Coordinates of C-alpha atoms and ligand atoms in Angstrom, one line a residue:
M1 CA 174.6 133.5 96.4
S2 CA 178.1 134.7 95.7
D3 CA 178.1 138.5 95.3
L4 CA 181.1 138.1 92.9
F5 CA 178.9 138.7 89.9
S6 CA 177.8 142.1 91.2
S7 CA 181.3 143.1 92.4
P8 CA 183.3 145.9 90.8
E9 CA 185.9 143.3 89.7
W10 CA 183.3 141.3 87.7
E11 CA 181.7 144.5 86.3
A12 CA 185.1 145.8 85.2
L13 CA 185.7 142.5 83.4
V14 CA 182.4 142.5 81.6
A15 CA 182.9 146.2 80.7
H16 CA 186.3 145.3 79.2
R17 CA 184.8 143.1 76.5
P18 CA 184.3 146.0 73.9
A19 CA 188.0 146.8 74.1
L20 CA 188.9 143.3 72.9
A21 CA 186.0 143.2 70.4
A22 CA 187.5 146.3 68.8
T23 CA 190.8 144.6 68.1
N24 CA 192.0 141.2 67.0
L25 CA 194.9 138.8 67.3
R26 CA 196.5 140.0 64.1
K27 CA 196.7 143.5 65.5
L28 CA 197.7 142.4 69.0
F29 CA 200.6 140.5 67.5
A30 CA 201.6 143.3 65.1
D31 CA 201.5 145.8 68.0
D32 CA 203.7 143.8 70.3
P33 CA 206.5 141.8 68.9
T34 CA 207.2 140.2 72.3
R35 CA 203.6 139.0 72.7
G36 CA 204.5 135.4 71.9
T37 CA 206.7 135.1 74.9
S38 CA 205.2 137.6 77.3
F39 CA 201.8 135.7 77.4
S40 CA 203.4 132.4 78.4
I41 CA 204.4 130.5 81.5
E42 CA 206.9 127.7 82.0
T43 CA 206.6 125.4 85.0
N44 CA 208.3 122.1 85.6
G45 CA 209.1 121.8 81.9
L46 CA 205.6 122.5 80.7
Y47 CA 205.3 125.5 78.5
L48 CA 201.9 127.2 78.3
D49 CA 201.6 129.7 75.5
Y50 CA 198.4 131.7 75.8
S51 CA 199.5 134.6 73.5
K52 CA 196.9 133.4 70.9
Q53 CA 194.1 134.1 73.3
L54 CA 191.9 137.2 73.0
V55 CA 193.5 139.0 75.9
T56 CA 195.7 141.9 76.7
A57 CA 197.7 142.6 79.8
E58 CA 194.7 144.5 81.1
T59 CA 192.4 141.6 80.5
M60 CA 194.7 139.4 82.5
N61 CA 194.8 141.9 85.4
L62 CA 191.0 142.1 85.4
L63 CA 190.7 138.3 85.3
V64 CA 193.2 137.9 88.2
A65 CA 191.3 140.5 90.2
V66 CA 188.2 138.3 89.7
A67 CA 190.1 135.2 91.0
E68 CA 191.2 137.2 94.0
A69 CA 187.7 138.5 94.7
A70 CA 186.4 134.9 94.4
G71 CA 188.8 133.8 97.1
V72 CA 190.6 131.3 94.9
E73 CA 193.7 131.2 97.1
A74 CA 191.7 130.7 100.3
H75 CA 189.6 127.9 98.7
R76 CA 192.8 126.3 97.3
D77 CA 194.4 126.3 100.7
A78 CA 191.2 124.8 102.3
M79 CA 191.3 122.0 99.7
F80 CA 195.0 121.2 100.4
A81 CA 194.4 121.4 104.1
G82 CA 191.7 118.7 104.0
E83 CA 188.7 120.9 104.9
A84 CA 185.3 119.3 104.0
I85 CA 184.9 121.5 100.9
N86 CA 182.6 118.9 99.2
N87 CA 179.8 120.3 101.3
T88 CA 176.9 118.3 99.8
E89 CA 178.6 115.1 100.7
G90 CA 180.3 116.3 103.8
R91 CA 183.8 115.3 102.6
A92 CA 187.3 116.5 102.3
V93 CA 188.7 116.6 98.8
L94 CA 192.3 115.4 99.0
H95 CA 193.4 113.8 95.8
T96 CA 196.5 116.1 96.3
A97 CA 197.4 113.9 99.3
L98 CA 197.7 110.9 97.0
R99 CA 200.8 112.4 95.4
Q100 CA 202.4 113.9 98.5
P101 CA 205.9 112.5 99.0
A102 CA 206.5 110.0 101.8
G103 CA 207.0 111.8 105.1
A104 CA 204.6 114.6 104.3
T105 CA 201.7 115.3 106.7
V106 CA 198.1 115.9 105.7
E107 CA 195.6 115.3 108.5
V108 CA 192.0 114.4 108.2
D109 CA 190.2 114.0 111.6
G110 CA 193.6 113.8 113.3
Q111 CA 194.8 111.0 111.1
N112 CA 197.9 111.6 108.8
V113 CA 196.5 110.3 105.5
V114 CA 199.8 110.5 103.7
A115 CA 201.0 107.6 105.9
D116 CA 197.9 105.6 104.8
V117 CA 198.5 106.5 101.2
Q118 CA 202.1 105.4 101.4
A119 CA 201.2 102.1 103.1
T120 CA 198.7 101.3 100.2
L121 CA 201.3 102.3 97.6
A122 CA 203.8 99.9 99.2
R123 CA 201.3 97.1 99.0
M124 CA 200.5 98.0 95.4
R125 CA 204.2 98.1 94.4
E126 CA 204.8 94.7 96.0
F127 CA 201.8 93.2 94.2
A128 CA 202.7 94.8 90.9
E129 CA 206.2 93.5 91.1
A130 CA 205.0 90.0 91.9
V131 CA 202.7 90.1 88.8
R132 CA 205.3 91.6 86.5
S133 CA 208.1 89.3 87.6
G134 CA 205.9 86.2 87.3
S135 CA 206.1 85.3 90.9
W136 CA 202.4 85.8 91.3
V137 CA 200.9 82.9 89.4
G138 CA 197.4 81.9 88.4
F139 CA 195.6 78.8 89.8
S140 CA 197.3 76.4 87.4
G141 CA 200.7 78.0 88.0
E142 CA 201.0 80.1 84.9
P143 CA 202.3 83.7 85.2
I144 CA 199.9 86.5 84.4
R145 CA 199.9 87.8 80.9
T146 CA 196.6 89.7 80.7
I147 CA 195.2 92.2 83.1
I148 CA 191.5 93.1 82.7
N149 CA 190.4 96.1 84.7
I150 CA 186.7 96.1 85.3
G151 CA 185.4 99.5 86.3
I152 CA 183.5 102.4 84.9
G153 CA 183.5 106.2 85.0
G154 CA 186.2 107.4 87.4
S155 CA 187.3 103.8 87.9
D156 CA 188.0 103.3 84.3
L157 CA 188.7 106.5 82.3
G158 CA 191.9 107.4 84.1
P159 CA 193.6 104.0 83.9
V160 CA 192.4 103.5 80.3
M161 CA 193.6 107.0 79.2
C162 CA 197.0 106.6 80.9
A163 CA 197.5 103.1 79.7
Q164 CA 197.2 104.3 76.2
A165 CA 199.2 107.5 76.8
L166 CA 202.1 105.5 78.3
R167 CA 202.1 102.7 75.8
P168 CA 205.9 102.9 75.4
D169 CA 206.3 102.2 79.1
M170 CA 204.2 99.0 79.1
A171 CA 205.9 95.8 80.1
D172 CA 206.6 93.5 77.2
G173 CA 204.4 90.4 77.3
L174 CA 201.6 92.0 79.4
T175 CA 198.3 93.1 77.9
L176 CA 196.1 95.5 79.7
N177 CA 192.4 95.5 78.8
F178 CA 189.5 97.5 80.2
V179 CA 185.9 96.5 80.5
S180 CA 183.5 99.2 81.5
N181 CA 180.2 99.1 79.6
I182 CA 177.2 97.0 80.6
D183 CA 176.9 96.3 76.9
G184 CA 178.0 92.7 77.1
A185 CA 180.0 93.2 73.9
D186 CA 182.6 94.9 76.0
L187 CA 183.2 91.9 78.3
A188 CA 182.8 89.5 75.4
A189 CA 185.6 91.2 73.4
A190 CA 188.0 91.2 76.4
L191 CA 187.3 87.6 77.3
A192 CA 187.5 86.4 73.7
T193 CA 191.2 87.1 73.5
A194 CA 192.2 86.2 77.1
D195 CA 193.3 82.9 78.5
P196 CA 191.9 82.4 82.0
A197 CA 195.0 80.6 83.2
S198 CA 197.1 83.7 82.7
T199 CA 194.5 86.4 83.3
L200 CA 194.2 88.7 86.4
I201 CA 190.9 90.6 86.9
V202 CA 191.2 93.9 88.7
V203 CA 187.7 94.9 89.9
S204 CA 187.9 98.6 90.4
S205 CA 184.9 100.3 92.2
K206 CA 185.0 102.9 94.9
T207 CA 181.6 101.9 96.2
F208 CA 181.5 98.3 95.0
G209 CA 177.9 98.9 94.3
T210 CA 177.9 99.9 90.6
I211 CA 175.7 97.7 88.5
E212 CA 177.9 97.7 85.4
T213 CA 181.0 96.8 87.3
L214 CA 179.4 94.2 89.5
T215 CA 177.6 92.5 86.6
N216 CA 180.8 92.4 84.5
A217 CA 182.8 91.1 87.5
R218 CA 180.2 88.4 88.2
Y219 CA 180.4 87.1 84.7
A220 CA 184.2 87.3 84.7
R221 CA 184.2 85.3 87.9
D222 CA 182.0 82.6 86.3
W223 CA 184.4 82.6 83.4
I224 CA 187.4 81.9 85.7
I225 CA 185.5 79.3 87.8
G226 CA 184.2 77.7 84.6
A227 CA 187.7 77.4 83.2
F228 CA 189.1 75.6 86.3
G229 CA 185.9 74.0 87.6
D230 CA 187.0 75.2 91.0
E231 CA 186.0 78.3 93.1
E232 CA 189.4 78.2 94.7
A233 CA 190.7 79.7 91.5
V234 CA 189.1 83.1 92.3
P235 CA 191.7 84.4 94.8
K236 CA 194.5 83.8 92.3
H237 CA 192.7 85.6 89.5
F238 CA 190.8 88.4 91.2
V239 CA 191.8 91.5 93.1
A240 CA 189.6 94.4 94.1
V241 CA 190.2 98.1 94.4
S242 CA 187.6 99.7 96.6
T243 CA 186.7 101.7 99.7
N244 CA 184.1 99.1 100.7
E245 CA 185.7 96.1 102.3
E246 CA 182.3 94.6 103.3
K247 CA 181.0 94.5 99.8
V248 CA 184.3 93.2 98.4
A249 CA 184.1 90.3 100.9
A250 CA 180.4 89.7 100.1
F251 CA 181.3 89.5 96.4
G252 CA 183.7 86.7 97.2
I253 CA 187.1 88.5 96.8
D254 CA 189.5 87.8 99.6
T255 CA 190.1 91.2 101.3
N256 CA 193.8 90.4 101.5
N257 CA 193.6 90.9 97.8
M258 CA 191.9 94.3 98.2
F259 CA 193.6 97.7 97.7
G260 CA 191.8 100.5 99.5
F261 CA 191.3 104.2 99.2
W262 CA 189.2 106.7 101.0
D263 CA 186.0 108.7 100.7
W264 CA 188.0 111.9 100.2
V265 CA 189.1 110.7 96.8
G266 CA 186.5 111.5 94.2
G267 CA 186.0 108.9 91.4
R268 CA 187.1 111.2 88.7
Y269 CA 190.1 112.2 90.8
S270 CA 191.2 108.7 91.6
V271 CA 193.6 107.5 88.9
D272 CA 196.5 108.3 91.2
S273 CA 195.0 106.2 94.0
A274 CA 194.8 102.4 94.1
I275 CA 192.4 102.8 91.1
G276 CA 195.7 103.1 89.2
L277 CA 196.7 99.5 90.2
S278 CA 196.3 98.0 86.7
L279 CA 198.3 100.9 85.3
M280 CA 201.0 100.4 87.9
I281 CA 201.2 96.7 87.0
G282 CA 201.5 97.7 83.3
I283 CA 204.1 100.5 83.5
G284 CA 205.8 99.3 86.7
P285 CA 206.1 101.0 90.2
E286 CA 209.0 103.2 89.2
A287 CA 207.1 104.8 86.3
F288 CA 204.0 105.0 88.5
D289 CA 206.1 107.0 91.1
E290 CA 207.2 109.3 88.3
F291 CA 203.5 109.7 87.3
L292 CA 202.7 110.7 90.9
A293 CA 205.7 113.1 91.0
G294 CA 204.3 114.8 87.9
F295 CA 201.0 115.5 89.7
H296 CA 202.9 116.8 92.7
D297 CA 205.0 119.1 90.5
I298 CA 201.8 120.9 89.5
D299 CA 200.2 120.7 93.0
E300 CA 203.2 122.6 94.3
H301 CA 203.1 125.1 91.4
F302 CA 199.4 125.7 91.9
R303 CA 199.8 126.0 95.7
T304 CA 202.7 128.5 95.6
A305 CA 202.8 130.5 92.4
P306 CA 201.2 133.9 92.3
L307 CA 197.8 133.9 90.6
A308 CA 199.1 135.8 87.6
Q309 CA 201.8 133.3 87.0
N310 CA 199.8 130.2 87.9
A311 CA 199.2 127.9 84.9
P312 CA 195.9 126.2 86.1
V313 CA 194.6 129.6 87.3
I314 CA 195.3 131.2 84.0
M315 CA 193.7 128.3 82.1
A316 CA 190.6 128.6 84.4
L317 CA 190.4 132.4 84.0
L318 CA 190.6 132.1 80.2
G319 CA 187.7 129.6 80.4
V320 CA 185.7 132.0 82.5
W321 CA 186.4 134.9 80.1
Y322 CA 185.0 133.0 77.2
R323 CA 182.2 131.2 78.9
N324 CA 180.8 134.1 80.8
V325 CA 181.9 137.3 79.0
W326 CA 181.8 136.0 75.4
D327 CA 179.2 133.2 75.8
Y328 CA 181.4 130.6 74.0
R329 CA 179.8 127.3 75.0
S330 CA 182.3 124.7 74.1
H331 CA 186.0 124.0 74.6
A332 CA 188.1 121.7 72.5
V333 CA 191.1 119.8 73.7
L334 CA 193.3 118.7 70.8
P335 CA 196.3 116.6 71.6
Y336 CA 198.9 116.3 68.9
A337 CA 199.8 112.9 70.2
N338 CA 197.9 109.8 69.1
D339 CA 198.6 108.1 72.5
L340 CA 196.5 110.9 74.1
A341 CA 193.5 109.8 72.2
R342 CA 191.4 109.2 75.3
F343 CA 192.6 112.4 77.0
P344 CA 189.6 114.5 75.8
A345 CA 187.2 111.8 77.0
Y346 CA 189.0 111.8 80.4
L347 CA 188.7 115.6 80.6
Q348 CA 185.1 115.4 79.6
Q349 CA 184.4 113.6 82.8
L350 CA 186.7 115.7 84.9
D351 CA 185.3 119.0 83.7
M352 CA 181.7 118.3 82.8
E353 CA 180.9 116.1 85.8
S354 CA 182.6 118.6 88.1
N355 CA 181.3 121.9 86.7
G356 CA 178.1 120.9 85.0
K357 CA 176.1 122.4 87.8
Q358 CA 173.1 124.7 88.0
V359 CA 173.1 125.6 91.7
T360 CA 175.6 127.2 93.9
R361 CA 177.3 125.6 96.9
S362 CA 174.4 126.8 99.0
G363 CA 171.8 125.5 96.6
E364 CA 170.7 128.8 95.0
P365 CA 170.4 129.0 91.2
V366 CA 173.8 130.0 89.8
A367 CA 174.1 133.6 88.6
V368 CA 176.1 132.9 85.5
E369 CA 176.7 130.1 83.0
T370 CA 178.9 127.3 84.3
G371 CA 180.9 124.5 82.6
P372 CA 181.3 124.4 78.8
V373 CA 180.9 121.3 76.6
V374 CA 184.4 119.8 76.5
W375 CA 185.4 117.6 73.6
G376 CA 188.2 116.8 71.2
E377 CA 190.2 114.3 69.2
P378 CA 193.9 114.0 68.5
G379 CA 195.4 116.0 65.7
T380 CA 196.0 115.6 62.8
N381 CA 193.0 113.3 62.5
G382 CA 190.6 116.0 63.7
Q383 CA 191.9 118.4 60.9
H384 CA 190.4 116.0 58.4
A385 CA 187.1 115.9 60.2
F386 CA 185.7 118.8 62.3
Y387 CA 188.3 121.6 62.1
Q388 CA 186.3 123.1 59.2
L389 CA 183.8 124.3 61.8
I390 CA 186.5 125.6 64.1
H391 CA 188.0 127.7 61.3
Q392 CA 185.0 128.9 59.4
G393 CA 181.9 127.9 61.4
T394 CA 179.7 130.5 63.1
S395 CA 180.6 129.5 66.6
V396 CA 183.9 130.4 68.1
I397 CA 185.4 127.4 69.9
P398 CA 188.4 128.1 72.2
A399 CA 190.8 125.2 72.0
D400 CA 193.8 123.8 73.8
F401 CA 196.5 122.3 71.6
I402 CA 198.9 119.9 73.3
G403 CA 202.2 118.9 71.7
F404 CA 205.6 117.4 72.5
A405 CA 209.0 118.3 71.4
K406 CA 210.3 114.8 71.1
P407 CA 208.4 111.6 70.1
R408 CA 208.7 108.3 71.9
H409 CA 209.1 106.4 68.6
E410 CA 211.7 106.3 65.9
Y411 CA 209.8 108.1 63.1
D412 CA 211.3 111.6 63.3
E413 CA 209.9 112.7 60.0
H414 CA 206.3 111.9 61.1
H415 CA 206.9 113.9 64.2
K416 CA 208.1 117.0 62.3
I417 CA 205.0 116.8 60.1
L418 CA 202.8 116.4 63.2
L419 CA 204.4 119.5 64.9
A420 CA 204.2 121.5 61.7
N421 CA 200.5 120.9 61.6
L422 CA 200.0 121.8 65.2
F423 CA 201.7 125.1 64.8
A424 CA 200.1 125.8 61.5
Q425 CA 196.6 125.3 63.0
T426 CA 197.0 127.7 65.8
E427 CA 198.5 130.3 63.5
A428 CA 195.7 129.9 61.0
L429 CA 193.1 130.1 63.7
A430 CA 194.6 133.3 65.1
M431 CA 195.6 135.1 61.9
G432 CA 193.0 133.9 59.5
K433 CA 193.1 135.0 55.9
T434 CA 191.4 138.2 54.6
A435 CA 189.5 138.7 51.4
D436 CA 192.3 140.8 50.0
E437 CA 194.8 138.1 50.7
V438 CA 192.6 135.6 49.0
R439 CA 192.2 137.9 46.0
A440 CA 195.9 138.4 45.8
E441 CA 196.2 134.7 45.2
G442 CA 194.2 135.1 42.1
V443 CA 191.0 133.4 43.4
A444 CA 187.9 134.0 41.3
E445 CA 185.7 136.7 42.9
E446 CA 182.7 134.3 43.4
L447 CA 185.0 132.0 45.5
V448 CA 186.6 134.7 47.6
N449 CA 184.1 134.6 50.5
H450 CA 184.3 130.8 50.6
K451 CA 188.1 131.0 51.1
V452 CA 188.2 133.7 53.7
F453 CA 189.3 132.7 57.2
P454 CA 188.0 135.0 59.9
G455 CA 190.9 134.3 62.2
N456 CA 190.9 135.7 65.8
R457 CA 190.0 132.2 67.1
P458 CA 191.6 131.7 70.4
T459 CA 193.9 128.9 71.3
T460 CA 196.4 127.9 74.0
T461 CA 199.3 125.7 73.2
L462 CA 200.8 123.4 75.8
L463 CA 204.2 122.1 75.0
A464 CA 206.2 119.5 76.9
E465 CA 209.4 117.7 76.1
S466 CA 207.9 114.2 75.8
L467 CA 204.9 112.2 76.7
T468 CA 206.4 110.5 79.8
P469 CA 204.7 109.2 83.0
R470 CA 205.7 112.4 84.8
V471 CA 204.2 114.7 82.1
V472 CA 201.0 112.7 82.0
G473 CA 200.7 113.3 85.8
Q474 CA 201.5 117.0 85.2
L475 CA 198.8 117.4 82.5
I476 CA 196.1 115.7 84.6
A477 CA 196.9 117.9 87.7
L478 CA 196.9 121.0 85.5
Y479 CA 193.4 120.3 84.4
E480 CA 192.2 119.2 87.8
H481 CA 193.2 122.5 89.3
K482 CA 191.8 124.5 86.3
V483 CA 188.4 122.8 86.9
F484 CA 188.8 123.6 90.7
C485 CA 189.4 127.3 90.1
Q486 CA 186.5 127.6 87.8
G487 CA 184.2 125.9 90.4
V488 CA 185.4 128.4 93.0
I489 CA 184.6 131.3 90.7
W490 CA 181.2 130.0 89.7
D491 CA 180.6 129.2 93.4
I492 CA 179.6 125.6 92.7
N493 CA 180.6 122.3 94.3
S494 CA 182.9 120.7 91.7
F495 CA 183.1 117.5 93.7
D496 CA 179.6 116.0 93.8
Q497 CA 177.6 114.6 90.8
W498 CA 173.9 114.4 91.8
G499 CA 173.0 114.7 88.1
V500 CA 173.9 111.1 87.5
E501 CA 171.4 109.7 90.0
L502 CA 168.0 110.1 88.4
G503 CA 168.9 107.9 85.4
K504 CA 170.3 105.2 87.7
V505 CA 167.1 105.0 89.7
L506 CA 164.9 105.0 86.6
A507 CA 167.0 102.2 85.0
T508 CA 166.5 100.1 88.1
N509 CA 162.8 100.5 87.8
I510 CA 162.7 99.8 84.1
L511 CA 165.0 96.8 84.5
S512 CA 162.4 95.2 86.8
E513 CA 159.8 95.9 84.1
L514 CA 161.9 94.4 81.3
T515 CA 162.6 91.3 83.3
S516 CA 158.9 90.8 84.2
D517 CA 156.5 88.4 82.4
D518 CA 154.9 91.2 80.5
P519 CA 157.2 94.2 80.1
A520 CA 154.7 96.3 78.0
A521 CA 152.0 95.9 80.6
A522 CA 154.4 96.5 83.5
A523 CA 155.6 99.7 81.8
V524 CA 152.0 101.0 81.4
A525 CA 151.2 100.1 85.0
A526 CA 154.3 101.9 86.2
G527 CA 153.0 105.1 84.6
H528 CA 155.8 105.8 82.2
D529 CA 155.2 108.4 79.5
S530 CA 153.9 107.1 76.1
S531 CA 157.3 107.2 74.4
T532 CA 159.0 105.1 77.1
C533 CA 156.1 102.6 77.1
E534 CA 156.3 102.2 73.4
L535 CA 160.1 101.7 73.4
I536 CA 159.8 99.1 76.2
R537 CA 157.0 97.3 74.2
R538 CA 159.2 97.2 71.1
V539 CA 162.1 95.3 72.8
S540 CA 159.9 92.9 74.8
Ligands
LIG1 C1 183.2 110.0 89.4 C2 181.9 109.5 89.5 C3 181.7 108.2 88.7 C4 182.2 106.9 89.4 C5 181.6 105.7 88.7 C6 182.1 104.4 89.2 O1 183.6 111.0 89.9 O2 181.5 109.4 90.8 O3 182.2 108.3 87.4 O4 183.6 106.9 89.3 O5 180.2 105.8 88.8 O6 181.8 104.3 90.6 P1 182.4 103.2 91.5 O7 183.9 103.4 91.4 O8 181.9 103.4 92.8 O9 182.0 101.9 90.8

């Protein structure tokens, strides 16, 4: 077990809490007129304002000392160097190699993986251009108008989130749809609006063994074959993205139409690999290159900036401060950009699948609490829904607000109202409203307590110029590295996900019962608990 949590650095951090409990954000701002700028960092056009966090300069020094004691820098360097830091799966963790510029060198087992990455990117670009230009045609000679990406989890959430975030970059006349759920309603909805003659199905699955994806892909294949009455149509309407050539071939997709990646790319870290193929077709290879460049901007910042001026490190440390020292259990991400509607869901997987762990890297019980519940919705919608609890509820919920100086639409007035709301929310959360201030407004005494805002509720504001492909790449990398640093401090493996296995195994068993002649009897015979037996009986 890590001895970080009995180290002087950790003890000093914990002992520091009363100093912050004795003050508040109002006082901290009143005492230091420069606070708004001194607790901020700017990197590659991203501005991170953490002045509305419950920290002082001393807090930050203590937190950075914890990061140093945890060996964040050495772990970071090991990840970038391709060491097998995913110890429970014996793998390197090299999503950073996916966005290295051509010509860079990162070796895994003596092989320069950047050259492999660039070779795949070149094939993806060529294919994406062929589809976009109409030179790739379907079986009956029609150009492709609809792309359906079939994948789930890490093979869906990244492309779907980015496709929405980058709506203004989407090619005219191309529709991108995503099918993930094994609920047939998902596939039915996508196929209902698509014309097989002009539809390309991208089957995205790292393992090519995921039941949801393979079932959806199988039915989509039948849909294509049924439309043309000819199996020969499949190669013109199906491509695969996978690491598993054998299974792709066994499924019936020509491996010439397969785009590969590698076991050192985790599913939730794979949107910048060939898993981004549907996105690349939608936004074009140049915009996809910009997207990758955004990741690389933050990789370089993370790799080289001192810990105290390192944006993902600071975000990680603030999370540790609240999760472990203040016992705040959830973390909200609130983008003030409607096109980032799926960003919280994307981060949910990135953060909760990575850091929702109960044992250390060596398998001992963790010494402290690990990942928080991550959630969120775009502003201003959330303001009319759940912000009440963030302002006046009994739980303190640290939040990241994300905003953009310039919109990518023509409605400037809308954008000013949006930004005004963003800034108003973080100010209200920090400063609150005292009973005296409420009374001074002439509020009746019996309503005063109802109208008090406690304030002192911590937020970070992330501001960028505009929601471009490059900025989307930057934002993802920022959170990837934040999650990484927290995993190092908590001494957990952020790159495995054993917690998703048990449900998959039980579902396979229950499926065989549900498809038997007598599901209720089969469930009893299998020895399920009485609740599960009754539920199975009711649907059979
Ligand atoms: C991500 C997870 C998981 C995975 C899906 C899909 O880190 O491993 O979400 O991406 O289960 O897996 P396949 O891509 O293998 O179908």
